């Protein structure tokens, strides 16, 4: 039985990772090593940023001022978003068929506000999905049960009406624990097979 609404993860599902990750060539392109960014931005600050407790530029700007003063946080964010934007067009085609058949499509993702807006507006995922639910907007993210409850409250769908398509087993299990259907995506099977 088809769900009334399918919640779709972004990274690893709708967006296909580049070999080596989006920052693989960043040092050559921008003069900033991924190790520096990881140690001084992602490790100490990412949790606050992705859960909406701090802004991306508020935390990234001072890190760059100290470790890569030739770069602005806007330049790094623009590079990151552009390098992490390869869409799985085959999956999106299948999702479009599902939407045409009456299933609501929503994005359910752990994102900070800036990249969520980039995905929605610049990549125009707003043309392919009915809504986006991201962690920074709710102050919680998958696999926290609070995230699933927040999505239900915002959409009005009952748990039995919802399914999550995600590439992480812990998120799929959390969806099932919340009473949703959980579909594990690894890119090897068609969406129709998973739904059956």
Coordinates of C-alpha atoms in Angstrom, one line a residue:
X1 CA 0.0 0.0 0.0
X2 CA 1.3 3.4 -0.9
X3 CA 1.8 6.0 1.8
X4 CA -0.1 9.3 1.6
X5 CA 3.2 11.1 2.0
X6 CA 6.8 10.0 1.3
X7 CA 9.5 11.8 3.3
X8 CA 12.8 11.7 1.3
X9 CA 16.3 12.2 2.7
X10 CA 18.6 14.5 0.7
X11 CA 22.3 13.6 1.1
X12 CA 23.0 10.1 -0.2
X13 CA 19.5 9.9 -1.7
X14 CA 18.4 12.9 -3.7
X15 CA 21.9 14.3 -3.8
X16 CA 24.6 11.8 -4.9
X17 CA 27.9 12.3 -3.1
X18 CA 31.0 13.0 -5.3
X19 CA 33.8 10.5 -5.1
X20 CA 36.0 11.7 -2.2
X21 CA 33.3 14.0 -1.0
X22 CA 32.5 17.6 -1.9
X23 CA 35.7 18.9 -0.3
X24 CA 38.1 16.5 -2.2
X25 CA 39.6 19.3 -4.4
X26 CA 39.0 22.2 -2.0
X27 CA 42.6 22.8 -1.1
X28 CA 43.6 23.1 -4.7
X29 CA 40.6 25.2 -5.6
X30 CA 40.4 27.5 -2.5
X31 CA 43.6 27.0 -0.6
X32 CA 41.7 25.6 2.4
X33 CA 42.3 22.0 3.5
X34 CA 39.4 19.8 4.4
X35 CA 41.3 18.7 7.5
X36 CA 41.5 22.3 8.7
X37 CA 37.8 22.9 8.1
X38 CA 36.9 19.6 9.8
X39 CA 39.0 20.3 12.9
X40 CA 38.2 24.0 13.4
X41 CA 34.6 24.3 12.0
X42 CA 32.8 21.0 11.7
X43 CA 33.9 19.3 14.9
X44 CA 33.4 22.2 17.3
X45 CA 30.5 24.1 15.6
X46 CA 28.5 21.9 13.3
X47 CA 26.1 20.5 15.9
X48 CA 25.0 24.0 16.9
X49 CA 24.7 25.1 13.2
X50 CA 22.8 22.1 11.9
X51 CA 20.4 22.2 14.8
X52 CA 19.6 25.9 14.3
X53 CA 21.3 27.1 17.5
X54 CA 23.8 29.2 15.5
X55 CA 24.1 30.6 12.0
X56 CA 26.5 29.1 9.4
X57 CA 28.3 32.4 8.7
X58 CA 28.3 33.4 12.4
X59 CA 30.5 30.3 13.2
X60 CA 32.4 29.8 9.9
X61 CA 33.5 33.5 9.5
X62 CA 35.7 33.6 12.6
X63 CA 37.2 30.2 11.8
X64 CA 38.2 31.4 8.3
X65 CA 39.5 34.7 9.6
X66 CA 42.0 32.8 11.7
X67 CA 42.9 29.9 9.5
X68 CA 42.1 31.1 5.9
X69 CA 41.9 34.9 6.0
X70 CA 41.9 35.1 2.2
X71 CA 38.4 33.4 2.1
X72 CA 34.9 34.7 3.2
X73 CA 32.4 32.3 4.7
X74 CA 30.2 33.1 1.7
X75 CA 32.8 32.0 -0.8
X76 CA 33.3 28.7 1.1
X77 CA 29.6 28.1 1.4
X78 CA 29.0 28.8 -2.3
X79 CA 31.8 26.3 -3.2
X80 CA 30.5 23.7 -0.8
X81 CA 26.9 23.9 -2.0
X82 CA 27.9 23.8 -5.7
X83 CA 30.2 20.8 -5.1
X84 CA 27.5 19.0 -3.2
X85 CA 24.6 19.3 -5.6
X86 CA 24.6 16.3 -8.0
X87 CA 21.0 15.2 -8.2
X88 CA 19.9 11.6 -8.8
X89 CA 17.7 12.3 -11.8
X90 CA 16.7 8.7 -12.2
X91 CA 15.3 8.6 -8.6
X92 CA 13.7 12.0 -9.1
X93 CA 11.9 10.7 -12.2
X94 CA 10.5 7.8 -10.2
X95 CA 9.5 10.2 -7.4
X96 CA 7.7 12.4 -10.0
X97 CA 5.6 9.5 -11.1
X98 CA 4.7 8.8 -7.5
X99 CA 3.7 12.4 -7.0
X100 CA 1.6 12.3 -10.2
X101 CA -0.2 9.3 -8.7
X102 CA -1.2 11.4 -5.7
X103 CA 1.5 10.8 -3.1
X104 CA 2.8 13.9 -1.4
X105 CA 6.6 14.3 -1.6
X106 CA 8.5 16.1 1.2
X107 CA 12.2 16.4 1.9
X108 CA 13.2 15.3 5.5
X109 CA 16.8 16.2 6.1
X110 CA 19.5 17.2 8.5
X111 CA 20.5 20.6 7.2
X112 CA 21.3 24.1 8.4
X113 CA 19.2 27.0 7.0
X114 CA 21.5 28.2 4.2
X115 CA 21.9 24.9 2.4
X116 CA 18.3 24.0 2.9
X117 CA 17.4 27.2 1.1
X118 CA 20.0 26.5 -1.6
X119 CA 18.5 23.0 -2.2
X120 CA 14.9 24.4 -2.2
X121 CA 15.4 27.5 -4.2
X122 CA 18.6 27.4 -6.2
X123 CA 18.4 23.6 -7.1
X124 CA 14.7 24.2 -7.4
X125 CA 13.7 21.1 -5.5
X126 CA 10.6 23.2 -4.6
X127 CA 9.4 22.3 -8.1
X128 CA 9.6 18.6 -7.3
X129 CA 8.5 18.4 -3.6
X130 CA 5.6 19.8 -1.6
X131 CA 7.6 20.8 1.5
X132 CA 11.0 20.6 3.2
X133 CA 11.6 19.7 6.8
X134 CA 15.1 20.4 8.0
X135 CA 16.8 20.0 11.4
X136 CA 17.7 23.7 11.9
X137 CA 14.1 24.7 11.6
X138 CA 13.0 22.2 14.2
X139 CA 16.0 22.2 16.6
X140 CA 16.2 18.4 16.2
X141 CA 17.0 16.0 13.4
X142 CA 16.8 12.3 12.4
X143 CA 17.0 9.9 14.2
X144 CA 15.6 11.8 17.2
X145 CA 11.9 10.8 17.8
X146 CA 11.2 14.6 18.2
X147 CA 12.0 15.2 14.6
X148 CA 9.4 12.6 13.4
X149 CA 6.8 14.1 15.9
X150 CA 7.5 17.6 14.6
X151 CA 7.0 16.5 10.9
X152 CA 3.7 14.9 11.9
X153 CA 2.6 18.0 13.7
X154 CA 3.5 20.3 10.8
X155 CA 1.9 18.2 8.1
X156 CA -1.1 16.7 9.9
X157 CA -0.4 13.2 8.6
X158 CA -0.8 10.3 10.9
X159 CA 2.2 8.0 11.4
X160 CA 0.5 5.2 9.4
X161 CA 0.2 7.6 6.4
X162 CA 3.9 8.3 6.3
X163 CA 7.1 6.7 4.9
X164 CA 10.7 7.7 5.0
X165 CA 13.2 7.0 2.2
X166 CA 16.7 7.3 3.7
X167 CA 20.2 5.8 3.2
X168 CA 21.0 5.5 6.9
X169 CA 19.7 2.4 8.8
X170 CA 19.4 4.2 12.1
X171 CA 17.1 6.8 10.5
X172 CA 15.0 4.0 8.9
X173 CA 14.7 2.2 12.2
X174 CA 13.7 5.5 13.9
X175 CA 11.0 6.0 11.4
X176 CA 9.6 2.5 12.0
X177 CA 9.7 3.1 15.7
X178 CA 7.6 6.2 15.1
X179 CA 5.0 4.2 13.3
X180 CA 6.1 5.2 9.8
X181 CA 7.2 2.9 7.0
X182 CA 11.0 2.9 6.7
X183 CA 12.6 2.3 3.3
X184 CA 16.4 1.9 3.2
X185 CA 17.9 3.4 0.0
X186 CA 21.2 2.2 -1.3
X187 CA 20.7 3.1 -5.0
X188 CA 20.7 -0.5 -6.2
X189 CA 16.9 -1.0 -6.4
X190 CA 14.1 1.0 -8.0
X191 CA 11.8 3.0 -5.7
X192 CA 8.8 0.9 -6.9
X193 CA 10.5 -2.3 -5.6
X194 CA 11.1 -0.8 -2.2
X195 CA 7.5 0.5 -2.0
X196 CA 6.1 -3.0 -2.8

